[in-house]
Amino acid sequence: DVKVTQSSRYLVKRTGEKVFLECVQDMDHENMFWYRQDPGLGLRLIYFSYDVKMKEKGDIPEGYSVSREKKERFSLILESASTNQTSMYLCASSIHRGRETQYFGPGTRLLVL
Amino acid sequence: GQQLNQSPQSMFIQEGEDVSMNCTSSSIFNTWLWYKQDPGEGPVLLIALYKAGELTSNGRLTAQFGITRKDSFLNISASIPSDVGIYFCAGPNTGANSKLTFGKGITLSVRP
């Protein structure tokens, strides 16, 4: 079974703090994705990565950055957290380009005060 | 861009009933994916469909890849309380970039 894990299930941070969300997959997948999920807006893609040290912007990259130093790990960074970044963050992975089925982690619910 | 439409936003059914959901698009998709998200959890893949007309079952769930390739259907038979959650359809974006387009999801409630 594919396993995607996220470092925290719940996180509370203050405005202006730097926040790191970690995601690890154990199936040697090439592709990794970060989404945020908000009521009424569905899943929105923040950033994705096809390979180590490679990243591409998704639909809503503003206020976020990412890092992929190892194939199994994809980090989402909020450089200076703001209250409008309070959300559910979901990480996903898929095998490689052309195989689109994505497998999701359990999510991190982030509250920015 | 591509869009996947799911409606209504919420459905309320009685335990034991069957329920059907559909997902439509103005664009052609070559793969249809159905996910379920339990409250507070990440989406879990239920069924993947790769061929027009394909009908695939997973326990009490059955999904079909529409013959026009612009729609897909998910049926749940004999619903039980643990069927509650959000059901998403998804399909790959055009081009070989591995990104998915997601529907907004349908929230299913099951009354005991």
PDB file of C-alpha atoms in Angstrom:
ATOM      1  CA  ASP A   1       0.000   0.000   0.000  1.00  0.00           C
ATOM      2  CA  VAL A   2       1.101   3.530  -0.745  1.00  0.00           C
ATOM      3  CA  LYS A   3       1.752   5.517   2.376  1.00  0.00           C
ATOM      4  CA  VAL A   4       1.912   9.299   2.474  1.00  0.00           C
ATOM      5  CA  THR A   5       2.544  10.810   5.876  1.00  0.00           C
ATOM      6  CA  GLN A   6       2.416  14.403   7.053  1.00  0.00           C
ATOM      7  CA  SER A   7       4.392  15.642  10.017  1.00  0.00           C
ATOM      8  CA  SER A   8       1.510  17.121  11.973  1.00  0.00           C
ATOM      9  CA  ARG A   9      -2.244  16.596  12.037  1.00  0.00           C
ATOM     10  CA  TYR A  10      -2.952  19.894  13.801  1.00  0.00           C
ATOM     11  CA  LEU A  11      -0.838  23.016  14.049  1.00  0.00           C
ATOM     12  CA  VAL A  12      -1.436  26.391  15.682  1.00  0.00           C
ATOM     13  CA  LYS A  13       0.875  29.258  14.734  1.00  0.00           C
ATOM     14  CA  ARG A  14       0.977  32.994  15.172  1.00  0.00           C
ATOM     15  CA  THR A  15       0.870  35.587  12.420  1.00  0.00           C
ATOM     16  CA  GLY A  16       4.340  36.229  11.053  1.00  0.00           C
ATOM     17  CA  GLU A  17       5.813  32.895  12.122  1.00  0.00           C
ATOM     18  CA  LYS A  18       7.668  30.694   9.637  1.00  0.00           C
ATOM     19  CA  VAL A  19       5.848  27.397   9.246  1.00  0.00           C
ATOM     20  CA  PHE A  20       7.169  24.113   7.845  1.00  0.00           C
ATOM     21  CA  LEU A  21       4.830  21.342   6.738  1.00  0.00           C
ATOM     22  CA  GLU A  22       6.556  18.074   5.937  1.00  0.00           C
ATOM     23  CA  CYS A  23       5.344  15.274   3.711  1.00  0.00           C
ATOM     24  CA  VAL A  24       6.968  11.878   3.188  1.00  0.00           C
ATOM     25  CA  GLN A  25       5.982   9.091   0.801  1.00  0.00           C
ATOM     26  CA  ASP A  26       7.391   5.582   0.925  1.00  0.00           C
ATOM     27  CA  MET A  27       6.682   4.315  -2.593  1.00  0.00           C
ATOM     28  CA  ASP A  28       9.478   5.929  -4.599  1.00  0.00           C
ATOM     29  CA  HIS A  29       6.993   8.202  -6.368  1.00  0.00           C
ATOM     30  CA  GLU A  30       8.438  10.862  -8.626  1.00  0.00           C
ATOM     31  CA  ASN A  31       5.615  13.382  -8.319  1.00  0.00           C
ATOM     32  CA  MET A  32       4.557  15.173  -5.164  1.00  0.00           C
ATOM     33  CA  PHE A  33       1.911  17.838  -4.651  1.00  0.00           C
ATOM     34  CA  TRP A  34       0.730  20.309  -2.031  1.00  0.00           C
ATOM     35  CA  TYR A  35      -2.926  21.404  -1.910  1.00  0.00           C
ATOM     36  CA  ARG A  36      -4.995  23.488   0.399  1.00  0.00           C
ATOM     37  CA  GLN A  37      -8.651  22.747   1.009  1.00  0.00           C
ATOM     38  CA  ASP A  38     -11.193  25.332   2.093  1.00  0.00           C
ATOM     39  CA  PRO A  39     -14.981  25.021   2.405  1.00  0.00           C
ATOM     40  CA  GLY A  40     -16.713  25.844  -0.844  1.00  0.00           C
ATOM     41  CA  LEU A  41     -13.427  26.152  -2.757  1.00  0.00           C
ATOM     42  CA  GLY A  42     -12.451  22.517  -3.060  1.00  0.00           C
ATOM     43  CA  LEU A  43      -8.856  21.413  -3.509  1.00  0.00           C
ATOM     44  CA  ARG A  44      -6.450  24.038  -4.840  1.00  0.00           C
ATOM     45  CA  LEU A  45      -2.940  23.202  -5.981  1.00  0.00           C
ATOM     46  CA  ILE A  46      -0.189  25.259  -4.362  1.00  0.00           C
ATOM     47  CA  TYR A  47       3.022  23.697  -5.706  1.00  0.00           C
ATOM     48  CA  PHE A  48       4.143  20.426  -7.206  1.00  0.00           C
ATOM     49  CA  SER A  49       7.383  18.658  -7.970  1.00  0.00           C
ATOM     50  CA  TYR A  50       8.348  16.088 -10.593  1.00  0.00           C
ATOM     51  CA  ASP A  51      11.790  15.316  -9.272  1.00  0.00           C
ATOM     52  CA  VAL A  52      14.338  16.120  -6.626  1.00  0.00           C
ATOM     53  CA  LYS A  53      15.185  19.830  -6.455  1.00  0.00           C
ATOM     54  CA  MET A  54      12.508  20.540  -9.017  1.00  0.00           C
ATOM     55  CA  LYS A  55       9.351  22.558  -8.326  1.00  0.00           C
ATOM     56  CA  GLU A  56       6.554  24.166 -10.269  1.00  0.00           C
ATOM     57  CA  LYS A  57       3.913  26.654  -9.209  1.00  0.00           C
ATOM     58  CA  GLY A  58       0.360  25.526  -8.985  1.00  0.00           C
ATOM     59  CA  ASP A  59      -2.729  27.702  -9.007  1.00  0.00           C
ATOM     60  CA  ILE A  60      -2.163  29.581  -5.723  1.00  0.00           C
ATOM     61  CA  PRO A  61       1.594  29.738  -4.942  1.00  0.00           C
ATOM     62  CA  GLU A  62       1.608  33.230  -3.404  1.00  0.00           C
ATOM     63  CA  GLY A  63       2.810  33.234   0.190  1.00  0.00           C
ATOM     64  CA  TYR A  64       4.266  29.712  -0.063  1.00  0.00           C
ATOM     65  CA  SER A  65       7.508  28.072  -1.061  1.00  0.00           C
ATOM     66  CA  VAL A  66       8.563  24.430  -1.276  1.00  0.00           C
ATOM     67  CA  SER A  67      11.635  22.290  -0.975  1.00  0.00           C
ATOM     68  CA  ARG A  68      12.416  18.848  -2.344  1.00  0.00           C
ATOM     69  CA  GLU A  69      15.919  17.803  -1.358  1.00  0.00           C
ATOM     70  CA  LYS A  70      15.142  14.067  -1.302  1.00  0.00           C
ATOM     71  CA  LYS A  71      12.802  12.096  -3.520  1.00  0.00           C
ATOM     72  CA  GLU A  72      10.603  10.917  -0.669  1.00  0.00           C
ATOM     73  CA  ARG A  73      10.201  14.268   1.065  1.00  0.00           C
ATOM     74  CA  PHE A  74       8.378  17.427  -0.029  1.00  0.00           C
ATOM     75  CA  SER A  75       8.161  20.394   2.322  1.00  0.00           C
ATOM     76  CA  LEU A  76       5.768  23.311   2.199  1.00  0.00           C
ATOM     77  CA  ILE A  77       6.995  26.539   3.767  1.00  0.00           C
ATOM     78  CA  LEU A  78       4.962  29.519   4.843  1.00  0.00           C
ATOM     79  CA  GLU A  79       7.606  32.234   5.115  1.00  0.00           C
ATOM     80  CA  SER A  80       5.434  34.548   7.210  1.00  0.00           C
ATOM     81  CA  ALA A  81       2.140  32.979   8.174  1.00  0.00           C
ATOM     82  CA  SER A  82      -1.019  35.036   7.832  1.00  0.00           C
ATOM     83  CA  THR A  83      -4.538  34.410   9.069  1.00  0.00           C
ATOM     84  CA  ASN A  84      -5.791  33.786   5.527  1.00  0.00           C
ATOM     85  CA  GLN A  85      -3.502  30.761   5.383  1.00  0.00           C
ATOM     86  CA  THR A  86      -5.608  29.014   8.000  1.00  0.00           C
ATOM     87  CA  SER A  87      -6.676  25.915   6.120  1.00  0.00           C
ATOM     88  CA  MET A  88      -6.417  22.163   5.680  1.00  0.00           C
ATOM     89  CA  TYR A  89      -3.182  21.282   3.844  1.00  0.00           C
ATOM     90  CA  LEU A  90      -2.999  18.055   1.900  1.00  0.00           C
ATOM     91  CA  CYS A  91       0.054  16.406   0.415  1.00  0.00           C
ATOM     92  CA  ALA A  92      -0.213  13.863  -2.414  1.00  0.00           C
ATOM     93  CA  SER A  93       2.106  11.778  -4.562  1.00  0.00           C
ATOM     94  CA  SER A  94       1.882   9.894  -7.840  1.00  0.00           C
ATOM     95  CA  ILE A  95       4.223   7.459  -9.554  1.00  0.00           C
ATOM     96  CA  HIS A  96       5.512   9.447 -12.525  1.00  0.00           C
ATOM     97  CA  ARG A  97       4.389  11.625 -15.398  1.00  0.00           C
ATOM     98  CA  GLY A  98       1.578   9.995 -17.322  1.00  0.00           C
ATOM     99  CA  ARG A  99       0.310   8.080 -14.282  1.00  0.00           C
ATOM    100  CA  GLU A 100      -2.040  10.523 -12.721  1.00  0.00           C
ATOM    101  CA  THR A 101      -3.548   8.648  -9.791  1.00  0.00           C
ATOM    102  CA  GLN A 102      -2.591  10.607  -6.704  1.00  0.00           C
ATOM    103  CA  TYR A 103      -2.413   9.253  -3.177  1.00  0.00           C
ATOM    104  CA  PHE A 104      -3.049  11.637  -0.326  1.00  0.00           C
ATOM    105  CA  GLY A 105      -1.722  12.045   3.178  1.00  0.00           C
ATOM    106  CA  PRO A 106      -4.040  12.533   6.171  1.00  0.00           C
ATOM    107  CA  GLY A 107      -3.797  16.321   6.047  1.00  0.00           C
ATOM    108  CA  THR A 108      -2.560  19.045   8.394  1.00  0.00           C
ATOM    109  CA  ARG A 109      -5.122  21.422   9.802  1.00  0.00           C
ATOM    110  CA  LEU A 110      -3.321  24.731  10.304  1.00  0.00           C
ATOM    111  CA  LEU A 111      -4.714  27.557  12.392  1.00  0.00           C
ATOM    112  CA  VAL A 112      -2.934  30.922  12.184  1.00  0.00           C
ATOM    113  CA  LEU A 113      -3.840  33.311  14.988  1.00  0.00           C
TER     114      LEU A 113
ATOM    115  CA  GLY B   1      -9.309  25.620 -18.082  1.00  0.00           C
ATOM    116  CA  GLN B   2     -10.832  22.244 -17.517  1.00  0.00           C
ATOM    117  CA  GLN B   3     -13.594  21.966 -14.948  1.00  0.00           C
ATOM    118  CA  LEU B   4     -15.407  19.084 -13.350  1.00  0.00           C
ATOM    119  CA  ASN B   5     -18.931  19.708 -12.156  1.00  0.00           C
ATOM    120  CA  GLN B   6     -20.512  17.886  -9.262  1.00  0.00           C
ATOM    121  CA  SER B   7     -23.938  18.683  -7.935  1.00  0.00           C
ATOM    122  CA  PRO B   8     -25.709  18.974  -5.660  1.00  0.00           C
ATOM    123  CA  GLN B   9     -23.186  20.132  -3.081  1.00  0.00           C
ATOM    124  CA  SER B  10     -24.866  17.998  -0.382  1.00  0.00           C
ATOM    125  CA  MET B  11     -27.007  14.872  -0.361  1.00  0.00           C
ATOM    126  CA  PHE B  12     -29.007  13.423   2.506  1.00  0.00           C
ATOM    127  CA  ILE B  13     -30.151   9.810   2.366  1.00  0.00           C
ATOM    128  CA  GLN B  14     -31.573   7.176   4.686  1.00  0.00           C
ATOM    129  CA  GLU B  15     -29.443   4.242   5.749  1.00  0.00           C
ATOM    130  CA  GLY B  16     -30.031   1.341   3.388  1.00  0.00           C
ATOM    131  CA  GLU B  17     -30.842   3.520   0.377  1.00  0.00           C
ATOM    132  CA  ASP B  18     -28.866   3.545  -2.831  1.00  0.00           C
ATOM    133  CA  VAL B  19     -27.361   6.817  -4.033  1.00  0.00           C
ATOM    134  CA  SER B  20     -25.972   7.936  -7.350  1.00  0.00           C
ATOM    135  CA  MET B  21     -23.592  10.814  -8.049  1.00  0.00           C
ATOM    136  CA  ASN B  22     -22.326  12.111 -11.302  1.00  0.00           C
ATOM    137  CA  CYS B  23     -19.479  14.222 -12.511  1.00  0.00           C
ATOM    138  CA  THR B  24     -19.598  16.115 -15.769  1.00  0.00           C
ATOM    139  CA  SER B  25     -17.278  18.165 -17.894  1.00  0.00           C
ATOM    140  CA  SER B  26     -17.323  20.053 -21.172  1.00  0.00           C
ATOM    141  CA  SER B  27     -13.879  18.532 -21.876  1.00  0.00           C
ATOM    142  CA  ILE B  28     -12.922  14.967 -22.618  1.00  0.00           C
ATOM    143  CA  PHE B  29     -11.069  13.055 -19.921  1.00  0.00           C
ATOM    144  CA  ASN B  30      -9.058   9.882 -20.485  1.00  0.00           C
ATOM    145  CA  THR B  31      -9.112   8.824 -16.857  1.00  0.00           C
ATOM    146  CA  TRP B  32     -11.703   9.281 -14.139  1.00  0.00           C
ATOM    147  CA  LEU B  33     -10.882   8.954 -10.473  1.00  0.00           C
ATOM    148  CA  TRP B  34     -13.270   8.849  -7.543  1.00  0.00           C
ATOM    149  CA  TYR B  35     -12.065   9.734  -4.053  1.00  0.00           C
ATOM    150  CA  LYS B  36     -13.764   9.751  -0.671  1.00  0.00           C
ATOM    151  CA  GLN B  37     -12.731  12.022   2.168  1.00  0.00           C
ATOM    152  CA  ASP B  38     -13.786  11.173   5.696  1.00  0.00           C
ATOM    153  CA  PRO B  39     -14.223  14.135   8.053  1.00  0.00           C
ATOM    154  CA  GLY B  40     -10.817  15.453   9.123  1.00  0.00           C
ATOM    155  CA  GLU B  41      -8.878  13.038   6.901  1.00  0.00           C
ATOM    156  CA  GLY B  42      -7.213  13.092   3.487  1.00  0.00           C
ATOM    157  CA  PRO B  43      -8.998  11.812   0.350  1.00  0.00           C
ATOM    158  CA  VAL B  44      -8.742   8.098  -0.323  1.00  0.00           C
ATOM    159  CA  LEU B  45      -8.927   6.650  -3.817  1.00  0.00           C
ATOM    160  CA  LEU B  46     -12.065   4.542  -4.292  1.00  0.00           C
ATOM    161  CA  ILE B  47     -12.094   3.667  -7.970  1.00  0.00           C
ATOM    162  CA  ALA B  48     -10.016   4.506 -11.047  1.00  0.00           C
ATOM    163  CA  LEU B  49     -11.465   4.248 -14.561  1.00  0.00           C
ATOM    164  CA  TYR B  50      -9.273   4.222 -17.658  1.00  0.00           C
ATOM    165  CA  LYS B  51     -11.516   3.287 -20.589  1.00  0.00           C
ATOM    166  CA  ALA B  52     -14.706   4.778 -22.016  1.00  0.00           C
ATOM    167  CA  GLY B  53     -17.685   2.617 -21.069  1.00  0.00           C
ATOM    168  CA  GLU B  54     -15.762   0.859 -18.299  1.00  0.00           C
ATOM    169  CA  LEU B  55     -17.801  -0.244 -15.293  1.00  0.00           C
ATOM    170  CA  THR B  56     -15.837  -1.039 -12.138  1.00  0.00           C
ATOM    171  CA  SER B  57     -16.970  -2.144  -8.708  1.00  0.00           C
ATOM    172  CA  ASN B  58     -15.364  -1.912  -5.290  1.00  0.00           C
ATOM    173  CA  GLY B  59     -17.625  -3.587  -2.743  1.00  0.00           C
ATOM    174  CA  ARG B  60     -20.895  -1.640  -2.613  1.00  0.00           C
ATOM    175  CA  LEU B  61     -19.472   1.035  -4.897  1.00  0.00           C
ATOM    176  CA  THR B  62     -19.788   0.973  -8.659  1.00  0.00           C
ATOM    177  CA  ALA B  63     -18.402   3.600 -11.020  1.00  0.00           C
ATOM    178  CA  GLN B  64     -18.759   4.050 -14.745  1.00  0.00           C
ATOM    179  CA  PHE B  65     -16.682   5.908 -17.308  1.00  0.00           C
ATOM    180  CA  GLY B  66     -19.187   7.654 -19.579  1.00  0.00           C
ATOM    181  CA  ILE B  67     -19.146   6.685 -23.218  1.00  0.00           C
ATOM    182  CA  THR B  68     -18.721  10.320 -24.313  1.00  0.00           C
ATOM    183  CA  ARG B  69     -15.700  10.588 -21.973  1.00  0.00           C
ATOM    184  CA  LYS B  70     -17.240  13.767 -20.585  1.00  0.00           C
ATOM    185  CA  ASP B  71     -18.885  12.228 -17.548  1.00  0.00           C
ATOM    186  CA  SER B  72     -18.630   9.555 -14.894  1.00  0.00           C
ATOM    187  CA  PHE B  73     -21.039   8.110 -12.345  1.00  0.00           C
ATOM    188  CA  LEU B  74     -20.561   6.676  -8.873  1.00  0.00           C
ATOM    189  CA  ASN B  75     -23.234   4.529  -7.263  1.00  0.00           C
ATOM    190  CA  ILE B  76     -23.323   3.443  -3.639  1.00  0.00           C
ATOM    191  CA  SER B  77     -25.721   0.645  -2.828  1.00  0.00           C
ATOM    192  CA  ALA B  78     -27.303  -0.128   0.551  1.00  0.00           C
ATOM    193  CA  SER B  79     -25.733   2.881   2.264  1.00  0.00           C
ATOM    194  CA  ILE B  80     -24.419   2.622   5.813  1.00  0.00           C
ATOM    195  CA  PRO B  81     -23.488   5.363   8.315  1.00  0.00           C
ATOM    196  CA  SER B  82     -19.762   5.113   7.535  1.00  0.00           C
ATOM    197  CA  ASP B  83     -20.475   6.180   3.953  1.00  0.00           C
ATOM    198  CA  VAL B  84     -20.704   9.773   5.187  1.00  0.00           C
ATOM    199  CA  GLY B  85     -18.025  12.009   3.766  1.00  0.00           C
ATOM    200  CA  ILE B  86     -17.133  14.056   0.726  1.00  0.00           C
ATOM    201  CA  TYR B  87     -16.979  12.312  -2.644  1.00  0.00           C
ATOM    202  CA  PHE B  88     -14.713  13.883  -5.256  1.00  0.00           C
ATOM    203  CA  CYS B  89     -14.272  13.113  -8.903  1.00  0.00           C
ATOM    204  CA  ALA B  90     -10.973  13.932 -10.584  1.00  0.00           C
ATOM    205  CA  GLY B  91      -9.373  13.673 -13.975  1.00  0.00           C
ATOM    206  CA  PRO B  92      -5.963  14.437 -15.447  1.00  0.00           C
ATOM    207  CA  ASN B  93      -5.299  17.815 -17.019  1.00  0.00           C
ATOM    208  CA  THR B  94      -4.550  17.902 -20.712  1.00  0.00           C
ATOM    209  CA  GLY B  95      -0.877  17.482 -21.429  1.00  0.00           C
ATOM    210  CA  ALA B  96       1.463  15.035 -19.724  1.00  0.00           C
ATOM    211  CA  ASN B  97       1.954  17.038 -16.553  1.00  0.00           C
ATOM    212  CA  SER B  98       0.353  14.651 -14.042  1.00  0.00           C
ATOM    213  CA  LYS B  99      -1.819  17.358 -12.519  1.00  0.00           C
ATOM    214  CA  LEU B 100      -5.412  16.565 -11.688  1.00  0.00           C
ATOM    215  CA  THR B 101      -8.571  18.605 -11.985  1.00  0.00           C
ATOM    216  CA  PHE B 102     -10.931  17.990  -9.061  1.00  0.00           C
ATOM    217  CA  GLY B 103     -14.651  18.486  -8.726  1.00  0.00           C
ATOM    218  CA  LYS B 104     -15.797  20.493  -5.705  1.00  0.00           C
ATOM    219  CA  GLY B 105     -17.154  17.343  -4.113  1.00  0.00           C
ATOM    220  CA  ILE B 106     -20.502  16.132  -2.827  1.00  0.00           C
ATOM    221  CA  THR B 107     -21.024  15.863   0.929  1.00  0.00           C
ATOM    222  CA  LEU B 108     -23.052  12.765   1.715  1.00  0.00           C
ATOM    223  CA  SER B 109     -25.002  12.434   4.953  1.00  0.00           C
ATOM    224  CA  VAL B 110     -26.631   9.133   5.931  1.00  0.00           C
ATOM    225  CA  ARG B 111     -29.483   9.152   8.430  1.00  0.00           C
ATOM    226  CA  PRO B 112     -29.623   6.023  10.622  1.00  0.00           C
TER     227      PRO B 112
END
